mmCIF file of C-alpha atoms in Angstrom:
data_model
loop_
_atom_site.group_PDB
_atom_site.id
_atom_site.type_symbol
_atom_site.label_atom_id
_atom_site.label_comp_id
_atom_site.label_asym_id
_atom_site.label_seq_id
_atom_site.Cartn_x
_atom_site.Cartn_y
_atom_site.Cartn_z
ATOM 1 C CA MET A 5 -0.010 -0.062 0.014
ATOM 2 C CA ASN A 6 1.464 3.548 -0.957
ATOM 3 C CA LEU A 7 2.445 5.650 1.813
ATOM 4 C CA PRO A 8 2.506 9.569 1.766
ATOM 5 C CA ALA A 9 5.627 10.687 0.213
ATOM 6 C CA TRP A 10 6.418 12.377 3.253
ATOM 7 C CA VAL A 11 6.577 9.045 5.314
ATOM 8 C CA GLU A 12 10.148 7.598 5.626
ATOM 9 C CA ARG A 13 10.776 3.847 5.933
ATOM 10 C CA HIS A 14 13.504 2.478 8.190
ATOM 11 C CA ALA A 15 14.264 5.710 9.596
ATOM 12 C CA ASP A 16 17.699 6.075 11.451
ATOM 13 C CA LEU A 17 16.942 7.270 14.886
ATOM 14 C CA SER A 18 20.434 7.681 16.215
ATOM 15 C CA SER A 19 21.138 11.159 15.351
ATOM 16 C CA ARG A 20 17.205 12.000 16.663
ATOM 17 C CA ASN A 21 17.894 11.359 20.231
ATOM 18 C CA THR A 22 20.448 13.215 22.245
ATOM 19 C CA LEU A 23 21.915 10.050 23.919
ATOM 20 C CA ALA A 24 22.864 8.933 20.439
ATOM 21 C CA LEU A 25 21.485 5.505 20.903
ATOM 22 C CA PRO A 26 21.140 3.337 17.993
ATOM 23 C CA GLY A 27 17.634 2.418 16.680
ATOM 24 C CA ARG A 28 15.459 2.596 13.693
ATOM 25 C CA ALA A 29 11.829 3.325 13.222
ATOM 26 C CA ALA A 30 9.938 1.351 10.811
ATOM 27 C CA LEU A 31 8.172 4.462 9.667
ATOM 28 C CA TYR A 32 8.859 8.073 10.423
ATOM 29 C CA ALA A 33 7.238 11.550 9.501
ATOM 30 C CA ASP A 34 8.109 15.023 10.258
ATOM 31 C CA ILE A 35 4.746 16.888 11.161
ATOM 32 C CA THR A 36 4.815 20.383 10.173
ATOM 33 C CA ASP A 37 0.771 20.804 9.705
ATOM 34 C CA ALA A 38 -2.169 19.302 11.614
ATOM 35 C CA ALA A 39 -3.438 18.519 8.210
ATOM 36 C CA GLN A 40 -0.751 15.554 8.051
ATOM 37 C CA LEU A 41 -2.017 14.061 11.111
ATOM 38 C CA ALA A 42 -5.649 13.772 9.958
ATOM 39 C CA LEU A 43 -4.325 11.918 6.464
ATOM 40 C CA LEU A 44 -2.217 9.378 8.775
ATOM 41 C CA ARG A 45 -5.018 8.764 10.858
ATOM 42 C CA GLU A 46 -7.309 8.115 7.764
ATOM 43 C CA HIS A 47 -4.873 5.811 6.183
ATOM 44 C CA PRO A 48 -5.976 2.234 6.180
ATOM 45 C CA MET A 49 -2.450 0.952 7.241
ATOM 46 C CA LEU A 50 -1.159 3.660 9.283
ATOM 47 C CA ALA A 51 -4.392 3.868 11.257
ATOM 48 C CA ARG A 52 -3.577 0.627 13.057
ATOM 49 C CA THR A 53 0.156 1.236 13.402
ATOM 50 C CA ARG A 54 1.730 1.896 16.762
ATOM 51 C CA ARG A 55 2.712 5.433 17.273
ATOM 52 C CA PHE A 56 5.423 7.458 19.129
ATOM 53 C CA VAL A 57 5.354 11.273 19.270
ATOM 54 C CA LEU A 58 8.884 12.705 19.209
ATOM 55 C CA GLY A 59 10.126 16.166 19.943
ATOM 56 C CA GLY A 60 13.663 16.895 20.278
ATOM 57 C CA GLY A 61 14.666 13.447 21.461
ATOM 58 C CA SER A 62 16.353 14.788 24.699
ATOM 59 C CA ASN A 63 14.053 12.813 26.950
ATOM 60 C CA LEU A 64 14.269 9.539 25.417
ATOM 61 C CA VAL A 65 16.193 5.993 25.639
ATOM 62 C CA LEU A 66 16.175 4.102 22.576
ATOM 63 C CA ASP A 67 15.867 0.287 23.539
ATOM 64 C CA GLY A 68 16.444 -0.599 19.644
ATOM 65 C CA ASP A 69 14.184 -0.633 16.983
ATOM 66 C CA PHE A 70 10.530 0.562 16.920
ATOM 67 C CA ASP A 71 8.206 -1.448 14.829
ATOM 68 C CA GLY A 72 5.816 1.479 14.604
ATOM 69 C CA LEU A 73 5.404 5.173 13.251
ATOM 70 C CA VAL A 74 7.315 7.795 14.814
ATOM 71 C CA LEU A 75 5.578 11.314 14.645
ATOM 72 C CA HIS A 76 8.365 14.189 14.866
ATOM 73 C CA VAL A 77 6.697 17.456 15.546
ATOM 74 C CA ALA A 78 8.463 19.839 13.609
ATOM 75 C CA ASN A 79 5.978 22.803 12.996
ATOM 76 C CA ARG A 80 7.221 26.453 13.680
ATOM 77 C CA GLY A 81 5.843 29.644 14.843
ATOM 78 C CA ARG A 82 5.697 31.906 17.936
ATOM 79 C CA ARG A 83 3.649 34.946 18.742
ATOM 80 C CA LEU A 84 2.105 37.200 21.217
ATOM 81 C CA VAL A 85 -1.609 36.332 21.159
ATOM 82 C CA ALA A 86 -3.249 38.367 23.968
ATOM 83 C CA GLU A 87 -2.553 40.799 26.998
ATOM 84 C CA ASP A 88 -4.442 41.906 29.938
ATOM 85 C CA ALA A 89 -3.494 43.912 32.842
ATOM 86 C CA ASP A 90 -1.855 41.144 34.633
ATOM 87 C CA ALA A 91 -0.128 39.195 32.101
ATOM 88 C CA TRP A 92 1.005 38.454 28.358
ATOM 89 C CA TYR A 93 -0.124 35.298 26.717
ATOM 90 C CA VAL A 94 2.767 34.079 24.404
ATOM 91 C CA ASN A 95 1.796 31.035 22.062
ATOM 92 C CA ALA A 96 4.341 28.867 20.341
ATOM 93 C CA ALA A 97 4.300 26.041 17.779
ATOM 94 C CA GLY A 98 4.818 22.325 19.331
ATOM 95 C CA GLY A 99 8.003 22.020 16.944
ATOM 96 C CA GLU A 100 9.750 25.240 18.228
ATOM 97 C CA SER A 101 13.123 24.582 20.107
ATOM 98 C CA TRP A 102 12.463 25.341 23.703
ATOM 99 C CA HIS A 103 15.781 27.490 24.504
ATOM 100 C CA PRO A 104 15.500 29.800 21.583
ATOM 101 C CA PHE A 105 11.811 30.425 22.265
ATOM 102 C CA VAL A 106 12.537 31.232 25.934
ATOM 103 C CA LEU A 107 15.411 33.701 24.908
ATOM 104 C CA TRP A 108 12.936 35.269 22.382
ATOM 105 C CA THR A 109 10.313 35.828 25.213
ATOM 106 C CA LEU A 110 13.196 37.589 27.164
ATOM 107 C CA GLU A 111 14.176 39.640 24.393
ATOM 108 C CA ASN A 112 10.486 40.994 24.011
ATOM 109 C CA GLY A 113 10.604 41.882 27.587
ATOM 110 C CA TRP A 114 8.292 39.066 28.728
ATOM 111 C CA GLY A 115 9.909 37.611 32.028
ATOM 112 C CA GLY A 116 8.535 34.227 33.530
ATOM 113 C CA LEU A 117 10.365 31.515 31.763
ATOM 114 C CA GLU A 118 13.957 32.587 32.417
ATOM 115 C CA ASN A 119 14.705 29.576 35.017
ATOM 116 C CA LEU A 120 13.933 27.100 32.441
ATOM 117 C CA VAL A 121 16.705 28.309 29.850
ATOM 118 C CA LEU A 122 19.056 26.105 28.199
ATOM 119 C CA ILE A 123 16.600 23.148 28.892
ATOM 120 C CA PRO A 124 16.772 21.003 25.594
ATOM 121 C CA GLY A 125 14.059 19.684 23.707
ATOM 122 C CA THR A 126 10.744 21.504 22.161
ATOM 123 C CA VAL A 127 7.757 23.361 23.418
ATOM 124 C CA GLY A 128 5.387 20.659 22.423
ATOM 125 C CA ALA A 129 7.367 18.217 24.605
ATOM 126 C CA SER A 130 7.522 20.334 27.531
ATOM 127 C CA PRO A 131 3.990 19.993 28.859
ATOM 128 C CA VAL A 132 4.388 16.144 28.734
ATOM 129 C CA GLN A 133 7.185 16.211 31.250
ATOM 130 C CA ASN A 134 6.064 19.236 33.163
ATOM 131 C CA ILE A 135 9.742 20.409 32.752
ATOM 132 C CA GLY A 136 11.340 22.164 35.568
ATOM 133 C CA ALA A 137 14.400 23.726 37.026
ATOM 134 C CA TYR A 138 15.614 25.850 39.985
ATOM 135 C CA GLY A 139 12.367 26.370 41.670
ATOM 136 C CA LEU A 140 10.120 26.691 38.700
ATOM 137 C CA GLU A 141 8.077 24.078 36.819
ATOM 138 C CA LEU A 142 6.270 24.566 33.324
ATOM 139 C CA ALA A 143 2.925 24.309 35.119
ATOM 140 C CA ASP A 144 3.574 27.638 36.754
ATOM 141 C CA ARG A 145 3.632 29.542 33.609
ATOM 142 C CA PHE A 146 1.329 27.302 31.471
ATOM 143 C CA HIS A 147 -2.065 28.695 30.032
ATOM 144 C CA SER A 148 -3.424 26.205 27.638
ATOM 145 C CA LEU A 149 -2.431 23.872 24.683
ATOM 146 C CA THR A 150 -3.834 22.373 21.515
ATOM 147 C CA ALA A 151 -3.379 18.706 20.582
ATOM 148 C CA PHE A 152 -4.658 16.729 17.641
ATOM 149 C CA ASP A 153 -6.639 13.648 18.931
ATOM 150 C CA MET A 154 -5.520 10.668 16.662
ATOM 151 C CA ALA A 155 -8.247 8.721 18.117
ATOM 152 C CA THR A 156 -11.127 11.062 16.974
ATOM 153 C CA GLY A 157 -9.472 13.394 14.513
ATOM 154 C CA ALA A 158 -10.118 16.413 16.573
ATOM 155 C CA ALA A 159 -8.139 19.241 17.690
ATOM 156 C CA VAL A 160 -8.627 19.382 21.606
ATOM 157 C CA ARG A 161 -7.930 22.404 23.806
ATOM 158 C CA PHE A 162 -6.291 21.627 27.195
ATOM 159 C CA GLU A 163 -6.383 24.061 29.912
ATOM 160 C CA ARG A 164 -4.047 23.987 32.880
ATOM 161 C CA ASN A 165 -6.336 21.649 35.123
ATOM 162 C CA ASP A 166 -7.123 19.288 32.241
ATOM 163 C CA CYS A 167 -3.372 18.332 31.884
ATOM 164 C CA ARG A 168 -3.135 16.919 35.401
ATOM 165 C CA PHE A 169 0.326 18.267 35.920
ATOM 166 C CA ALA A 170 2.406 16.859 38.529
ATOM 167 C CA TYR A 171 6.176 16.447 39.626
ATOM 168 C CA ARG A 172 7.667 15.600 36.073
ATOM 169 C CA ASP A 173 4.188 14.199 34.807
ATOM 170 C CA SER A 174 1.258 14.976 33.229
ATOM 171 C CA ILE A 175 -1.941 13.454 31.508
ATOM 172 C CA PHE A 176 0.158 13.253 28.141
ATOM 173 C CA LYS A 177 2.781 10.837 30.064
ATOM 174 C CA ARG A 178 0.534 8.852 32.298
ATOM 175 C CA ASP A 179 -0.933 5.411 31.726
ATOM 176 C CA GLY A 180 1.340 5.114 28.881
ATOM 177 C CA GLN A 181 -0.382 7.632 26.627
ATOM 178 C CA HIS A 182 2.964 8.788 25.336
ATOM 179 C CA LEU A 183 3.737 5.366 24.052
ATOM 180 C CA GLU A 184 0.440 5.210 22.531
ATOM 181 C CA GLY A 185 0.833 8.565 20.585
ATOM 182 C CA ARG A 186 -2.763 9.583 20.904
ATOM 183 C CA TYR A 187 -2.175 13.293 21.557
ATOM 184 C CA VAL A 188 0.121 15.214 19.395
ATOM 185 C CA ILE A 189 0.638 18.584 20.896
ATOM 186 C CA THR A 190 0.552 21.044 18.035
ATOM 187 C CA ASP A 191 0.884 24.458 19.948
ATOM 188 C CA VAL A 192 1.207 25.651 23.517
ATOM 189 C CA THR A 193 0.171 29.073 25.093
ATOM 190 C CA PHE A 194 1.928 30.497 28.133
ATOM 191 C CA ARG A 195 0.851 33.014 30.809
ATOM 192 C CA LEU A 196 3.852 35.444 31.531
ATOM 193 C CA PRO A 197 3.041 37.719 34.250
ATOM 194 C CA LYS A 198 3.506 41.592 34.554
ATOM 195 C CA ASN A 199 3.854 41.687 38.270
ATOM 196 C CA TRP A 200 7.198 39.575 37.815
ATOM 197 C CA LEU A 201 9.258 38.582 40.743
ATOM 198 C CA PRO A 202 12.578 36.459 40.569
ATOM 199 C CA ILE A 203 12.779 32.990 41.748
ATOM 200 C CA THR A 204 15.973 32.772 43.346
ATOM 201 C CA ARG A 205 15.735 30.501 46.291
ATOM 202 C CA TYR A 206 17.912 27.825 44.928
ATOM 203 C CA GLY A 207 21.513 28.222 46.387
ATOM 204 C CA ASP A 208 23.259 27.927 43.136
ATOM 205 C CA VAL A 209 21.094 30.699 41.450
ATOM 206 C CA ALA A 210 21.509 32.959 44.349
ATOM 207 C CA ALA A 211 25.448 32.235 44.591
ATOM 208 C CA GLU A 212 25.857 33.134 40.790
ATOM 209 C CA LEU A 213 23.618 36.294 41.257
ATOM 210 C CA ASP A 214 25.811 37.310 44.430
ATOM 211 C CA ALA A 215 29.214 36.495 42.577
ATOM 212 C CA HIS A 216 28.144 39.388 40.103
ATOM 213 C CA LYS A 217 26.732 41.601 43.101
ATOM 214 C CA THR A 218 23.292 41.494 41.273
ATOM 215 C CA LYS A 219 20.983 42.430 44.111
ATOM 216 C CA ALA A 220 17.891 43.015 42.170
ATOM 217 C CA PRO A 221 17.889 40.887 39.191
ATOM 218 C CA SER A 222 16.066 41.374 35.914
ATOM 219 C CA PRO A 223 14.665 38.206 34.156
ATOM 220 C CA GLN A 224 17.463 38.488 31.701
ATOM 221 C CA GLN A 225 20.027 38.254 34.608
ATOM 222 C CA VAL A 226 18.213 35.352 36.133
ATOM 223 C CA ALA A 227 18.509 33.566 32.750
ATOM 224 C CA GLU A 228 22.329 34.544 32.502
ATOM 225 C CA ALA A 229 22.791 33.120 35.852
ATOM 226 C CA VAL A 230 21.084 29.746 35.165
ATOM 227 C CA ILE A 231 22.972 29.463 31.679
ATOM 228 C CA ALA A 232 26.294 29.868 33.435
ATOM 229 C CA ILE A 233 25.246 27.331 35.956
ATOM 230 C CA ARG A 234 24.037 24.720 33.592
ATOM 231 C CA GLN A 235 27.034 25.293 31.314
ATOM 232 C CA ARG A 236 29.450 24.512 34.050
ATOM 233 C CA LYS A 237 27.691 21.464 35.339
ATOM 234 C CA LEU A 238 25.953 19.858 32.318
ATOM 235 C CA PRO A 239 27.707 18.476 29.240
ATOM 236 C CA ASP A 240 26.761 19.707 25.975
ATOM 237 C CA PRO A 241 24.794 16.582 24.113
ATOM 238 C CA GLU A 242 26.804 17.441 20.806
ATOM 239 C CA LEU A 243 30.094 16.691 22.599
ATOM 240 C CA LEU A 244 28.856 14.236 25.034
ATOM 241 C CA PRO A 245 25.790 12.396 24.366
ATOM 242 C CA ASN A 246 23.221 12.488 27.445
ATOM 243 C CA ALA A 247 19.653 12.986 28.167
ATOM 244 C CA GLY A 248 20.072 15.649 30.881
ATOM 245 C CA SER A 249 18.933 14.756 34.605
ATOM 246 C CA PHE A 250 18.495 11.414 34.061
ATOM 247 C CA PHE A 251 16.546 10.845 37.379
ATOM 248 C CA GLN A 252 13.666 12.626 39.349
ATOM 249 C CA ASN A 253 14.609 14.158 42.670
ATOM 250 C CA PRO A 254 12.661 11.615 44.879
ATOM 251 C CA ILE A 255 10.032 12.877 47.376
ATOM 252 C CA VAL A 256 9.418 11.028 50.523
ATOM 253 C CA ASP A 257 7.083 11.403 53.503
ATOM 254 C CA ALA A 258 7.918 13.609 56.546
ATOM 255 C CA GLU A 259 8.750 10.631 58.793
ATOM 256 C CA SER A 260 11.128 9.003 56.194
ATOM 257 C CA ALA A 261 12.698 12.176 55.611
ATOM 258 C CA ARG A 262 13.461 12.618 59.632
ATOM 259 C CA ASN A 263 15.235 9.273 59.614
ATOM 260 C CA LEU A 264 17.509 10.182 56.891
ATOM 261 C CA PHE A 265 18.290 13.466 58.430
ATOM 262 C CA ALA A 266 19.174 11.971 61.451
ATOM 263 C CA LEU A 267 21.595 9.567 59.574
ATOM 264 C CA HIS A 268 22.769 12.309 57.092
ATOM 265 C CA PRO A 269 22.428 15.853 58.563
ATOM 266 C CA ARG A 270 23.872 17.459 55.372
ATOM 267 C CA MET A 271 21.552 15.848 53.055
ATOM 268 C CA PRO A 272 19.985 18.481 50.805
ATOM 269 C CA HIS A 273 16.234 18.672 50.886
ATOM 270 C CA TYR A 274 13.254 20.866 50.159
ATOM 271 C CA PRO A 275 10.000 20.745 51.996
ATOM 272 C CA GLN A 276 6.928 20.465 49.839
ATOM 273 C CA ALA A 277 3.510 22.138 50.640
ATOM 274 C CA ASP A 278 1.770 18.740 51.313
ATOM 275 C CA GLY A 279 4.409 18.213 54.222
ATOM 276 C CA ARG A 280 6.509 15.659 52.181
ATOM 277 C CA VAL A 281 10.138 16.404 51.470
ATOM 278 C CA LYS A 282 12.036 16.445 48.068
ATOM 279 C CA LEU A 283 15.597 15.121 48.147
ATOM 280 C CA ALA A 284 18.219 15.748 45.653
ATOM 281 C CA ALA A 285 18.745 12.835 43.440
ATOM 282 C CA GLY A 286 22.064 14.044 42.404
ATOM 283 C CA TRP A 287 23.531 14.107 45.995
ATOM 284 C CA LEU A 288 22.347 10.725 46.645
ATOM 285 C CA ILE A 289 23.997 9.341 43.447
ATOM 286 C CA GLU A 290 27.076 11.224 44.285
ATOM 287 C CA GLN A 291 27.189 9.799 47.955
ATOM 288 C CA ALA A 292 26.769 6.273 46.578
ATOM 289 C CA GLY A 293 29.834 6.696 44.587
ATOM 290 C CA TRP A 294 28.586 7.087 41.080
ATOM 291 C CA LYS A 295 29.721 10.476 40.151
ATOM 292 C CA GLY A 296 32.261 10.148 37.344
ATOM 293 C CA ARG A 297 31.848 6.371 37.556
ATOM 294 C CA SER A 298 31.236 4.165 34.577
ATOM 295 C CA LEU A 299 29.630 0.842 33.879
ATOM 296 C CA GLY A 300 30.870 0.025 30.323
ATOM 297 C CA PRO A 301 30.156 2.807 27.799
ATOM 298 C CA VAL A 302 27.802 4.567 30.219
ATOM 299 C CA GLY A 303 28.380 6.503 33.228
ATOM 300 C CA MET A 304 27.341 9.277 35.412
ATOM 301 C CA TYR A 305 28.799 12.545 34.394
ATOM 302 C CA GLU A 306 31.983 13.707 36.374
ATOM 303 C CA LYS A 307 30.621 17.424 37.003
ATOM 304 C CA GLN A 308 26.987 16.399 37.824
ATOM 305 C CA ALA A 309 26.172 13.008 39.100
ATOM 306 C CA LEU A 310 22.571 13.432 38.006
ATOM 307 C CA VAL A 311 23.265 13.432 34.590
ATOM 308 C CA LEU A 312 23.953 9.810 32.441
ATOM 309 C CA VAL A 313 26.187 10.102 29.648
ATOM 310 C CA ASN A 314 27.114 7.883 26.690
ATOM 311 C CA GLN A 315 30.786 7.607 26.494
ATOM 312 C CA GLY A 316 30.741 6.110 22.933
ATOM 313 C CA GLY A 317 28.775 3.187 21.313
ATOM 314 C CA ALA A 318 26.334 2.604 23.991
ATOM 315 C CA THR A 319 22.990 0.782 23.486
ATOM 316 C CA GLY A 320 19.996 1.124 25.212
ATOM 317 C CA THR A 321 20.722 -2.184 26.954
ATOM 318 C CA ASP A 322 23.756 -0.530 28.333
ATOM 319 C CA VAL A 323 21.977 2.274 29.763
ATOM 320 C CA ARG A 324 19.304 0.195 31.439
ATOM 321 C CA ARG A 325 22.143 -1.971 33.051
ATOM 322 C CA ALA A 326 23.950 1.445 34.312
ATOM 323 C CA MET A 327 20.527 2.876 35.529
ATOM 324 C CA GLU A 328 19.567 -0.375 37.696
ATOM 325 C CA ALA A 329 22.991 -0.358 39.119
ATOM 326 C CA VAL A 330 22.822 3.267 40.333
ATOM 327 C CA ARG A 331 19.347 2.721 41.469
ATOM 328 C CA THR A 332 20.359 -0.585 43.378
ATOM 329 C CA GLU A 333 23.166 1.197 45.218
ATOM 330 C CA VAL A 334 21.401 4.343 46.149
ATOM 331 C CA SER A 335 18.381 2.106 47.488
ATOM 332 C CA THR A 336 20.825 -0.029 49.410
ATOM 333 C CA ARG A 337 22.604 2.957 51.271
ATOM 334 C CA PHE A 338 19.585 5.113 51.728
ATOM 335 C CA GLY A 339 16.449 3.214 51.302
ATOM 336 C CA VAL A 340 15.354 5.572 48.419
ATOM 337 C CA GLN A 341 13.988 4.589 45.082
ATOM 338 C CA LEU A 342 15.004 6.738 42.206
ATOM 339 C CA VAL A 343 12.770 7.010 39.093
ATOM 340 C CA PRO A 344 14.142 7.578 35.845
ATOM 341 C CA GLU A 345 13.024 10.848 33.887
ATOM 342 C CA PRO A 346 13.322 9.724 30.189
ATOM 343 C CA VAL A 347 10.786 7.750 28.327
ATOM 344 C CA PHE A 348 12.245 4.422 27.160
ATOM 345 C CA LEU A 349 11.067 3.304 23.565
#
C-alpha cells in the first residue's frame, strides 16, 4: 500500500536522540501541519500502526528498533496572542526549540520562563514532562495547549487543570499515553506575569547572582545566571551524548525524611507544600559513589552525578544496566527509590 511521500521507511533514529543510541523506526514522519495527522489517521494501514510522538529526542532512551510510526513534531511559529492587565499570553508551535523560544520571550521583555533556559527539547514536549528547574515548573506558567487527537481526529484544547500536572508528569505521560501517541501537541500558550518576581531561592542561582553583585535581578540576569550554572555543570549533548537529568528528585514522606536526616544531617532537602520532602537525586547518587563512575560505555557525568552519559557506542541495554546499578546502590545505602525521567522506547 502506498504511503504519503513524506513518510520515511526504516528511519535511523541515532541522530534524533540526544543520547545517540542506535535504533530505527519502521516509519517516520516530520509533522509540520495538523492536516498531515488527519491523513495519517485516515490511512488504512497507518491508522492501525503503533505511534510514538517525538520532540527533540532529549528525554528518550532507545531500546532498539521501533516497529511503529514515529511522529516528529516539526511545525514552527511563535507570537503574542493576548494581553491583559496582569499578563502576556505567548503562543508557540510544538516544534519550536525550547531554549530559543525562552530567549525570544526575554528579548521581548516578557519575563517568567528564565529559570527554564537551556533545557533541551521542544515546546510541544515541555508539558508532557512538566519540565522544571531552579524552583520553577512549566505548570507555573502554563495557560493552555492544542493537541490533535489521533483517536477522534479532533483538535482538543487543554486548560491547565485538564493536563493534571504533577512533578515531571502530566496526563500526556501518564498511563503510557506517550507510547500510544494519541495526543500530538501542536501548540502551547504560556501566561507570563507582568507583576514579575525573580525566583532565586535555589542556592546555586543565589550564589551566581551574588558573585556578580546583582541585588535586584532582571529576568535576563536570572537567565544568564542559570545559563552559566548549567554550562558549568552539564555536558553539551553535541560533544558528550546525554539526556540531561536522568533521575527525578525523589519525594519522601515526613517521617522517612526525619529518619534520613538523623543519619545524614547534610542531606539537601526541600520541604513541599503537602508536608512531604523532596531530596536531591544528584547528591544521593554522588554519595553512593557514582559521580564520574562508569559501567561499560555508560556512566554518570564527572561534574554532575545526576546526568547519565554515553561515552561512545552505548545501546539502550547498556543504559538500562547502568541505570539499575545506580538505583540499586542508592536504594541499598539510603532506602530511597530513584525513578528515571526519560521515556523508554
